[in-house]
Structure formats: structure tokens, C-alpha cells
Amino acid sequence: MDLQKKVLDYKEEVIKGIQGVQEPAKEGKPFGDGPAEALQYFLDLGKELGFKVENFDNYAGTIEFGEGKETVGILGHVDVVPEGEGWTYPP
């Protein structure tokens, strides 16, 4: 199964998992402007550094290096929220 299909298979789970996003969804930006801009910034940085990058309709992105059947994945997020009340852990 290719990566894009796998991401699309989990689309609804991804959406439910990050519905705490404060910005309204927009056409082509399912989590709003800020998260789309943050994602694109990191994808652009990866491309500048020589990595292969792919944006999955602003839901997620990949930055890859190397070739072969096995890969290493590191999951992270690029959006931020302001400091304030209600944090489980310190920001």
C-alpha cells in the first residue's frame, strides 16, 4: 500500500484526533491557515535541505531521505498554541 493511500485511509481518525484546532477549516486547509503554513514551512525546509517531500492535502506531510524498502519514521507536529490555563504539562 502506498503512503498516500495509507494517509487517506486514516483521514477521519486524523481529523477527529486534532479537532482541538482553534482555526476554522478552509478550502484546501482542513485545519486552517496557521497549521497549513507551519506544515508548508517545514516541507519547504526539507526540500531546501535536499530531502524528498510530499504534502497530503495539508493533512500531513512527509520528508524522506534514502532509498529501499525499510524506512524510519519520526512523528511530530509543527503547530503551536499560546501559553495559558489548562495545560496538563508545562508548555
Coordinates of C-alpha atoms in Angstrom, one line a residue:
M1 CA 0.0 0.0 0.0
D2 CA 1.5 3.4 -0.9
L3 CA 1.9 6.1 1.7
Q4 CA -0.7 8.4 0.3
K5 CA -3.4 5.7 0.3
K6 CA -2.5 4.8 3.9
V7 CA -2.8 8.5 4.9
L8 CA -6.2 8.8 3.2
D9 CA -7.4 5.5 4.9
Y10 CA -6.8 7.2 8.2
K11 CA -8.2 10.6 7.2
E12 CA -11.2 10.5 9.5
E13 CA -9.2 9.3 12.5
V14 CA -6.7 12.1 11.9
I15 CA -9.4 14.7 11.7
K16 CA -11.0 13.5 15.0
G17 CA -7.7 13.4 16.7
I18 CA -6.9 17.0 16.1
Q19 CA -10.3 18.7 16.3
G20 CA -9.0 20.9 19.1
V21 CA -7.6 23.2 16.5
Q22 CA -9.0 26.7 17.0
E23 CA -8.9 27.9 13.4
P24 CA -11.8 27.3 11.1
A25 CA -11.2 24.9 8.2
K26 CA -10.8 26.5 4.7
E27 CA -10.8 25.2 1.2
G28 CA -7.6 23.2 0.9
K29 CA -6.6 23.9 4.5
P30 CA -8.6 21.5 6.7
F31 CA -7.1 22.8 9.9
G32 CA -6.9 26.5 9.0
D33 CA -4.3 28.9 7.7
G34 CA -1.8 28.6 10.6
P35 CA -1.3 24.8 10.6
A36 CA -1.1 24.8 6.8
E37 CA 1.6 27.5 6.8
A38 CA 3.5 25.7 9.5
L39 CA 3.4 22.4 7.6
Q40 CA 4.5 24.0 4.4
Y41 CA 7.3 25.8 6.1
F42 CA 8.8 22.5 7.3
L43 CA 8.2 20.8 4.0
D44 CA 10.0 23.7 2.2
L45 CA 12.9 23.5 4.6
G46 CA 13.2 19.8 4.0
K47 CA 13.2 20.3 0.2
E48 CA 15.9 23.0 0.6
L49 CA 18.0 20.5 2.5
G50 CA 17.7 18.0 -0.3
F51 CA 15.0 15.7 1.0
K52 CA 12.0 14.4 -0.9
V53 CA 8.9 16.0 0.4
E54 CA 5.2 15.4 -0.1
N55 CA 2.2 17.3 1.2
F56 CA -1.0 15.2 1.7
D57 CA -3.7 17.9 1.1
N58 CA -2.4 19.8 4.2
Y59 CA -3.5 17.0 6.5
A60 CA 0.1 15.7 6.9
G61 CA 3.4 15.7 5.1
T62 CA 6.5 13.6 4.7
I63 CA 10.2 14.4 4.5
E64 CA 12.2 11.4 3.2
F65 CA 15.8 10.6 2.7
G66 CA 17.4 7.5 1.2
E67 CA 16.1 4.5 -0.7
G68 CA 14.9 1.0 -0.1
K69 CA 12.1 -1.0 1.4
E70 CA 12.7 0.0 5.1
T71 CA 12.3 3.5 6.4
V72 CA 12.4 5.2 9.7
G73 CA 9.5 7.4 10.7
I74 CA 9.5 10.2 13.2
L75 CA 6.2 11.7 14.1
G76 CA 6.0 15.3 15.1
H77 CA 3.8 18.3 14.9
V78 CA 4.5 21.8 13.7
D79 CA 1.6 23.8 15.1
V80 CA 1.8 25.8 18.3
V81 CA -0.7 27.2 20.7
P82 CA -0.3 30.1 23.1
E83 CA 0.6 29.6 26.8
G84 CA -2.3 29.8 29.1
E85 CA -4.5 28.0 31.5
G86 CA -5.5 24.3 31.3
W87 CA -2.2 22.7 30.3
T88 CA -1.7 19.1 31.5
Y89 CA 2.1 19.6 31.2
P90 CA 4.0 22.8 31.0
P91 CA 4.2 24.3 27.5

